PDB file of C-alpha atoms in Angstrom:
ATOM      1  CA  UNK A  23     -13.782 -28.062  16.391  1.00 49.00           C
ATOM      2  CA  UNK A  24     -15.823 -26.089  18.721  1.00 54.00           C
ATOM      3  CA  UNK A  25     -17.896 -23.343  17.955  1.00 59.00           C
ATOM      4  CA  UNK A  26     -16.445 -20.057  19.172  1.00 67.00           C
ATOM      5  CA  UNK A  27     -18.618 -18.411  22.817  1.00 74.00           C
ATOM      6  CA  UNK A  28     -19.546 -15.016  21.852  1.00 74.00           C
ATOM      7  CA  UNK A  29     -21.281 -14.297  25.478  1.00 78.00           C
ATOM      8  CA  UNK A  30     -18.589 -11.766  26.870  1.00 85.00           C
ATOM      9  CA  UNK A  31     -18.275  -9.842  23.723  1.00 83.00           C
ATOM     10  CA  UNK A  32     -21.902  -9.639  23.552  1.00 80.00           C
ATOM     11  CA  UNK A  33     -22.196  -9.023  27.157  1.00 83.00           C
ATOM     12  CA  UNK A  34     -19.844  -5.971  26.074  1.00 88.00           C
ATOM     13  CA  UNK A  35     -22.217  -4.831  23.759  1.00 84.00           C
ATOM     14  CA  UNK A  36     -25.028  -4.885  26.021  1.00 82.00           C
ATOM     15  CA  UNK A  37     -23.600  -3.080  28.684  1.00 87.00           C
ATOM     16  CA  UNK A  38     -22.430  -0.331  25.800  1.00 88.00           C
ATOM     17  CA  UNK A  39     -25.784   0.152  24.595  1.00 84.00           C
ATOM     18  CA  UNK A  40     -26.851   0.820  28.498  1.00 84.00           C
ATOM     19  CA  UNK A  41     -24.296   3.019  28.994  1.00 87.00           C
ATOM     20  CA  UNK A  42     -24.410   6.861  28.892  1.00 88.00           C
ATOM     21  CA  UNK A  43     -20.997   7.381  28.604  1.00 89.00           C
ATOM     22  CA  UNK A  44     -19.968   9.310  25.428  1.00 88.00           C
ATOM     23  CA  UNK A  45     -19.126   7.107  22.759  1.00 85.00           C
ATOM     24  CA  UNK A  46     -15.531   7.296  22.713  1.00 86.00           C
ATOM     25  CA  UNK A  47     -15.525   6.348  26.172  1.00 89.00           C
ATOM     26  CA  UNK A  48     -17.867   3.061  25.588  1.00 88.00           C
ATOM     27  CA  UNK A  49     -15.919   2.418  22.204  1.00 86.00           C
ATOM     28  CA  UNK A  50     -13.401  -0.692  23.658  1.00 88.00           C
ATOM     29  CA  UNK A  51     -17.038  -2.395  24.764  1.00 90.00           C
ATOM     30  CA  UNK A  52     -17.346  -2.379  21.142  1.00 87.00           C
ATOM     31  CA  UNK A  53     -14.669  -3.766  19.848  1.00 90.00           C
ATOM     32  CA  UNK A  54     -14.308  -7.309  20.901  1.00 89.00           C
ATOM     33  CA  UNK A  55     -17.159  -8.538  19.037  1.00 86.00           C
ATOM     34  CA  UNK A  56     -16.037  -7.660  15.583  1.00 87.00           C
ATOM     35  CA  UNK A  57     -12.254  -8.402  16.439  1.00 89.00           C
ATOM     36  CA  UNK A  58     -13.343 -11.867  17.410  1.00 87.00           C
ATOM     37  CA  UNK A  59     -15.866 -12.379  14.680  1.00 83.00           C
ATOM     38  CA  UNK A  60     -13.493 -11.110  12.073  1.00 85.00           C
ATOM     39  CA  UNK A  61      -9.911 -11.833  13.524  1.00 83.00           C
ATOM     40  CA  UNK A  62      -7.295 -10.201  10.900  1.00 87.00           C
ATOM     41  CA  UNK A  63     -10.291  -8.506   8.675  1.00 89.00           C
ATOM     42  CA  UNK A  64     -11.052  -6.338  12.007  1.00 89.00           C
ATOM     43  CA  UNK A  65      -9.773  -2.762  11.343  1.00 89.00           C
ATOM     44  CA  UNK A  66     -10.686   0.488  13.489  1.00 85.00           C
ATOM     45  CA  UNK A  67     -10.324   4.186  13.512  1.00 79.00           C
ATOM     46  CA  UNK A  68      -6.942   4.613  11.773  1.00 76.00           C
ATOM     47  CA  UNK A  69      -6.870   1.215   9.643  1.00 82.00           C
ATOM     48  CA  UNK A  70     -10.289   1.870   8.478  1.00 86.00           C
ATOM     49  CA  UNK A  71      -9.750   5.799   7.651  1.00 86.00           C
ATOM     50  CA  UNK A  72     -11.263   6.571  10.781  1.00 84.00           C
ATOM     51  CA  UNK A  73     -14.448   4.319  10.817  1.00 91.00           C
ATOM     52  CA  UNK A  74     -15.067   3.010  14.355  1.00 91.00           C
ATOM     53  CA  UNK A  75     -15.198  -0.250  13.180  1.00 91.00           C
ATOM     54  CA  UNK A  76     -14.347  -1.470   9.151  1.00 93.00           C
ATOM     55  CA  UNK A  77     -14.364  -5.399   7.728  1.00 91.00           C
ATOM     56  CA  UNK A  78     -13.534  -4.996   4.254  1.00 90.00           C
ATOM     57  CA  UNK A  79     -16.318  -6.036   1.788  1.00 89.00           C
ATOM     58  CA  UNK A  80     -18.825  -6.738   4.306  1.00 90.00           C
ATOM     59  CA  UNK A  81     -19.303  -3.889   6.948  1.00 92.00           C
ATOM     60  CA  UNK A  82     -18.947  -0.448   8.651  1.00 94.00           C
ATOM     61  CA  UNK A  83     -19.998   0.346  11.994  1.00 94.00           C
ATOM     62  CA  UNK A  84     -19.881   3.904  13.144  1.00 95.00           C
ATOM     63  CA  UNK A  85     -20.731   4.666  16.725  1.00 93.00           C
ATOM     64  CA  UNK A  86     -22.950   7.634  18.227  1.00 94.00           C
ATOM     65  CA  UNK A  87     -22.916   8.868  21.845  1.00 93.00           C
ATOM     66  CA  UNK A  88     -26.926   9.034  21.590  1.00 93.00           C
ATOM     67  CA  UNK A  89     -29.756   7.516  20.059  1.00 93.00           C
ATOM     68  CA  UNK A  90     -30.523  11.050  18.966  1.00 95.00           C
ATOM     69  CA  UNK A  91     -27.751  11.089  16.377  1.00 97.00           C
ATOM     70  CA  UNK A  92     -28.481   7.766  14.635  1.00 97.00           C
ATOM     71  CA  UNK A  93     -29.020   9.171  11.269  1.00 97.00           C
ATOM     72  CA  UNK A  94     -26.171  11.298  11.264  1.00 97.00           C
ATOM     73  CA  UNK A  95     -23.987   8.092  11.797  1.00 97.00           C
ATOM     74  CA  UNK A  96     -25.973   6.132   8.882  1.00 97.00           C
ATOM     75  CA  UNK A  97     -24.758   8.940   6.543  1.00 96.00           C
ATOM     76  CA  UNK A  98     -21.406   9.099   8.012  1.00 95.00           C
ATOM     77  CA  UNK A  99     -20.608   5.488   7.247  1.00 95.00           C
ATOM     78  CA  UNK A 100     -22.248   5.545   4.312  1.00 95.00           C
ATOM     79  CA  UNK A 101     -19.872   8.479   3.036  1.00 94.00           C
ATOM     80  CA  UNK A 102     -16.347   6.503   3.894  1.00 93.00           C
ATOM     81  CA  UNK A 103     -17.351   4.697   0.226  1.00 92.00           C
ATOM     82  CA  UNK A 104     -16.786   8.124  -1.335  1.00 90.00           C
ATOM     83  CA  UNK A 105     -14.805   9.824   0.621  1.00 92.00           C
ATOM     84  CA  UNK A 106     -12.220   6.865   1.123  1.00 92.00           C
ATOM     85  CA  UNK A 107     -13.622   3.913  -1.214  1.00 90.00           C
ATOM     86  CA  UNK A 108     -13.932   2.071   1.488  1.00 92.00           C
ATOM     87  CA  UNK A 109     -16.096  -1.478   0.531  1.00 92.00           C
ATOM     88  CA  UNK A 110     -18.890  -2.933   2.292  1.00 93.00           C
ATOM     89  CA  UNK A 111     -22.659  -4.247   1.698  1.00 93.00           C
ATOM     90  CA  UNK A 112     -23.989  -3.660   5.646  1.00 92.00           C
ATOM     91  CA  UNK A 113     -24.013  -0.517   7.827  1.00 95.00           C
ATOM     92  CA  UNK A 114     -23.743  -0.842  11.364  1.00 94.00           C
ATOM     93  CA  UNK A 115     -25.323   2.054  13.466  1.00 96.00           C
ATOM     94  CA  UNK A 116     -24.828   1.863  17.397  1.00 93.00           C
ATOM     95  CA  UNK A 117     -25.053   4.477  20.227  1.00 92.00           C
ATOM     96  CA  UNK A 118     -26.911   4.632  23.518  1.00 90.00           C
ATOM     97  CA  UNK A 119     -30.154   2.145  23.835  1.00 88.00           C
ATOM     98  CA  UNK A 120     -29.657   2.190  19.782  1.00 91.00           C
ATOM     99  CA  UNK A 121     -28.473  -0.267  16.851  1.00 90.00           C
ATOM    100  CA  UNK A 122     -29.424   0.011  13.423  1.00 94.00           C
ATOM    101  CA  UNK A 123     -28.449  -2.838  10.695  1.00 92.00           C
ATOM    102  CA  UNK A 124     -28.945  -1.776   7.292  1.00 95.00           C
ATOM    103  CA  UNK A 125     -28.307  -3.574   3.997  1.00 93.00           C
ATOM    104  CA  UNK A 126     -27.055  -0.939   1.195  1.00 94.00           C
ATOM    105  CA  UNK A 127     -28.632  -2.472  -1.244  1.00 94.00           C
ATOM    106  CA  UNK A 128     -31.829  -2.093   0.554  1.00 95.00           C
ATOM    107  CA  UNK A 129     -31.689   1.615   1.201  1.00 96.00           C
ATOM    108  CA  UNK A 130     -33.909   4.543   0.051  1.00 95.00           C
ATOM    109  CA  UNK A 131     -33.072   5.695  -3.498  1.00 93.00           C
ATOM    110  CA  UNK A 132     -33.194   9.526  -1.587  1.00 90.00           C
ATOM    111  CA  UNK A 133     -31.147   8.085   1.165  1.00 91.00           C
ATOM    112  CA  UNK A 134     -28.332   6.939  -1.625  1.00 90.00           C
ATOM    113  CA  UNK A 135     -28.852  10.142  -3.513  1.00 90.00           C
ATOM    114  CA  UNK A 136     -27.886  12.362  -0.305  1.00 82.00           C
ATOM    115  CA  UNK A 137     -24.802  10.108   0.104  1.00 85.00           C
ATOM    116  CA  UNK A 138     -23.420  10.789  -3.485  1.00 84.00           C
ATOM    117  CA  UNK A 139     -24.226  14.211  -3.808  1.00 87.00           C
ATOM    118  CA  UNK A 140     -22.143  15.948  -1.585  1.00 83.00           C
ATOM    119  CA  UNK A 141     -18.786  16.992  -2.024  1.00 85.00           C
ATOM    120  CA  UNK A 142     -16.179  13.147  -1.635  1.00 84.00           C
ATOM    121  CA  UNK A 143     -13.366  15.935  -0.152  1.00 85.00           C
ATOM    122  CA  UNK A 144     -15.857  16.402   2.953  1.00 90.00           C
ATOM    123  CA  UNK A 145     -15.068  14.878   6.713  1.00 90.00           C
ATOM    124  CA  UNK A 146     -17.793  11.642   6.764  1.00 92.00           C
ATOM    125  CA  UNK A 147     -18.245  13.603  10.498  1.00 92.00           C
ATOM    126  CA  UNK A 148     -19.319  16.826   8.767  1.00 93.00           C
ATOM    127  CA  UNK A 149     -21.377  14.896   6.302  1.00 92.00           C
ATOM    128  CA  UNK A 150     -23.283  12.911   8.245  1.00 94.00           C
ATOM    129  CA  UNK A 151     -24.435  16.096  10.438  1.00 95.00           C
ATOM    130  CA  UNK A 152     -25.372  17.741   7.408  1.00 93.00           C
ATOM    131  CA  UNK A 153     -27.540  15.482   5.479  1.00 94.00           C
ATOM    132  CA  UNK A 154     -29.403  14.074   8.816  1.00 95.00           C
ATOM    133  CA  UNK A 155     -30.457  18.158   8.801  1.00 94.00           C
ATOM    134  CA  UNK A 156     -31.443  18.256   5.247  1.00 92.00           C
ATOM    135  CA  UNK A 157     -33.554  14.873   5.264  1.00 94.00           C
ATOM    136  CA  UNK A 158     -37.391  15.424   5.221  1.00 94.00           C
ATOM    137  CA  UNK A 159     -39.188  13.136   7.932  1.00 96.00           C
ATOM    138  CA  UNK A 160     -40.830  10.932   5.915  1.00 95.00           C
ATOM    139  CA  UNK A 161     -37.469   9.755   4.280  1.00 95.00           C
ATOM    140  CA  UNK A 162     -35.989   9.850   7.720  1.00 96.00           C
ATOM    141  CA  UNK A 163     -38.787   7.141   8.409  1.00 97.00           C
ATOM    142  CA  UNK A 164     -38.134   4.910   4.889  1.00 97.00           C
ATOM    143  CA  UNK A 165     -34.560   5.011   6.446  1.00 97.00           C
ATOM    144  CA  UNK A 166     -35.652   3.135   9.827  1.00 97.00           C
ATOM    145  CA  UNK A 167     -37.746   0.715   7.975  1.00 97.00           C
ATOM    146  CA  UNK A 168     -35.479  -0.151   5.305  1.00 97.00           C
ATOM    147  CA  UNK A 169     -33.350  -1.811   8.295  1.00 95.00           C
ATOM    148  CA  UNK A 170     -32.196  -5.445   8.673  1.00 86.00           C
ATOM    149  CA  UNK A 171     -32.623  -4.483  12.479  1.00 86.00           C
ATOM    150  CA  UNK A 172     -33.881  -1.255  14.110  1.00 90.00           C
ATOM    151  CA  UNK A 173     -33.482  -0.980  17.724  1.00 85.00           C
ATOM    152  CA  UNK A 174     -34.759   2.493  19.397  1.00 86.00           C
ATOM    153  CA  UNK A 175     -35.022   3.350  23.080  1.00 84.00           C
ATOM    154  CA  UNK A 176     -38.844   3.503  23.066  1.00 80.00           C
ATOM    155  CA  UNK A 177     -38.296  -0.182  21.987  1.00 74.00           C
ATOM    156  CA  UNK A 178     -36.595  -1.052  25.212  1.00 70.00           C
ATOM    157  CA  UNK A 179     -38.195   0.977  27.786  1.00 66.00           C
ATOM    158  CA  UNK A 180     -40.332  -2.103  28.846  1.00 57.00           C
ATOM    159  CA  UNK A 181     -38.846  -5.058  27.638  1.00 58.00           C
ATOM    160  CA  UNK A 182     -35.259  -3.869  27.516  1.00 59.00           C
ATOM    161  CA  UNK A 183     -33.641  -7.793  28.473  1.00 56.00           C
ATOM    162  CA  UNK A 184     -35.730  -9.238  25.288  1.00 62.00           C
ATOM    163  CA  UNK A 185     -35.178  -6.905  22.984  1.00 61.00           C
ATOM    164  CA  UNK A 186     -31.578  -7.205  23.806  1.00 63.00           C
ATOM    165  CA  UNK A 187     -31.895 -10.991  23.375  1.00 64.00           C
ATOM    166  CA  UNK A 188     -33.396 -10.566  19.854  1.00 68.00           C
ATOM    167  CA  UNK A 189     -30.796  -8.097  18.856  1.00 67.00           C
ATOM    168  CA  UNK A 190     -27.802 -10.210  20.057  1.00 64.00           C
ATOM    169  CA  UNK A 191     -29.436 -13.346  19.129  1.00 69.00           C
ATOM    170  CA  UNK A 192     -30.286 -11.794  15.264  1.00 69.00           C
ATOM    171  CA  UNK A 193     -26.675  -9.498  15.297  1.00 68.00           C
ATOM    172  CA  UNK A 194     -25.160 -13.428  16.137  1.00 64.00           C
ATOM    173  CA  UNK A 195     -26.872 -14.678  13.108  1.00 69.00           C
ATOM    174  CA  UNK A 196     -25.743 -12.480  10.770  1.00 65.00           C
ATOM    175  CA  UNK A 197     -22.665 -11.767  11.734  1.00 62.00           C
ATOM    176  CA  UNK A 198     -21.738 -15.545  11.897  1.00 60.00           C
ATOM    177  CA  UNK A 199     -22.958 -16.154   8.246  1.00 57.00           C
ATOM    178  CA  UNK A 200     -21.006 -12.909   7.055  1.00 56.00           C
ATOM    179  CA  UNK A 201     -17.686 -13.836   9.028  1.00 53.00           C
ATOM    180  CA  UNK A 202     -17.916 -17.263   7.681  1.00 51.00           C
ATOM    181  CA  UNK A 203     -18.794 -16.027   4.047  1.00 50.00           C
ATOM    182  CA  UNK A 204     -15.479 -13.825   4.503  1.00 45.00           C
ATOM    183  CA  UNK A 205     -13.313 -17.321   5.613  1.00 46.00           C
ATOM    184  CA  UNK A 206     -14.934 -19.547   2.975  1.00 45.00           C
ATOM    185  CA  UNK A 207     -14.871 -16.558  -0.007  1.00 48.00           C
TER     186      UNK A 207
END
């Protein structure tokens, strides 16, 4: 059996992390990465209690319209565990000429405390905005280096086609071994 091609789904991705569109409007270049990937595990906005993109057990992704307003979507996806109980071990962050990858096992003991502090009844929206205002820089920088994979616009301004290689090429990796962890466990 032949190995699944990836390279329109990630040529998708590519082209939504170049885009300046607002992030609903890039969303469906999203998509057909993780519905491929994860076939029938794939759930989005209303399956997955309004993440932009859910696989049970293994990941969230939340989008952002900038790069701006990553850590507001790292909180956000991390608070669809409380607010919802959704499952996963890896948090997706993607918006314009951004993509963060981080393991939550990994993460800054402040980082976790933020998430399970405030109040499960609370929008994951409304608490991602607030706790990206109340975290201090220099957890705000533990945050970015506790990442699998931390892609920023000042990292592309020169070299945007490579670092775009390594992210799809690392993104491939991982994603591969998790999808097939999901079909084999």
């Amino acid at each position: 059996m032949a190995a699944p091609n990836f390279s329109a789904e990630l040529e998708q991705l590519k082209q939504y992390l170049k885009s300046d569109s607002n992030e609903d409007a890039r969303r469906p270049l999203l998509f057909p990465l993780f519905a491929k990937l994860y076939r029938d595990k794939f759930k989005t906005e209303s399956e997955a209690c309004g993440a932009d993109v859910y696989i049970e057990g293994q990941l969230i992704v939340e989008s952002k319209t900038d790069s701006s307003q990553w850590l507001e979507g790292f909180y956000q996806a991390l608070h669809y565990q409380k607010r919802y109980g959704l499952a996963y071990n890896t948090v997706m962050v993607v918006a314009n000429r951004f993509v963060g990858i981080w393991k939550v096992n990994k993460l800054p003991e402040e980082a976790v405390i933020f998430s399970h502090t405030i109040h499960a009844y609370k929008a994951p929206s409304l608490v991602g905005k607030e706790n990206a205002r109340r975290t201090a820089k220099h957890t705000r920088d533990a945050i970015a280096k506790s990442a699998f994979y931390f892609l920023t616009p000042k990292d592309l301004q020169d070299g945007m086609y490579v670092a775009l290689k390594i992210l799809l090429q690392k993104l491939m990796r991982y994603l591969k071994y998790s999808a097939t962890s999901i079909a084999t466990g």
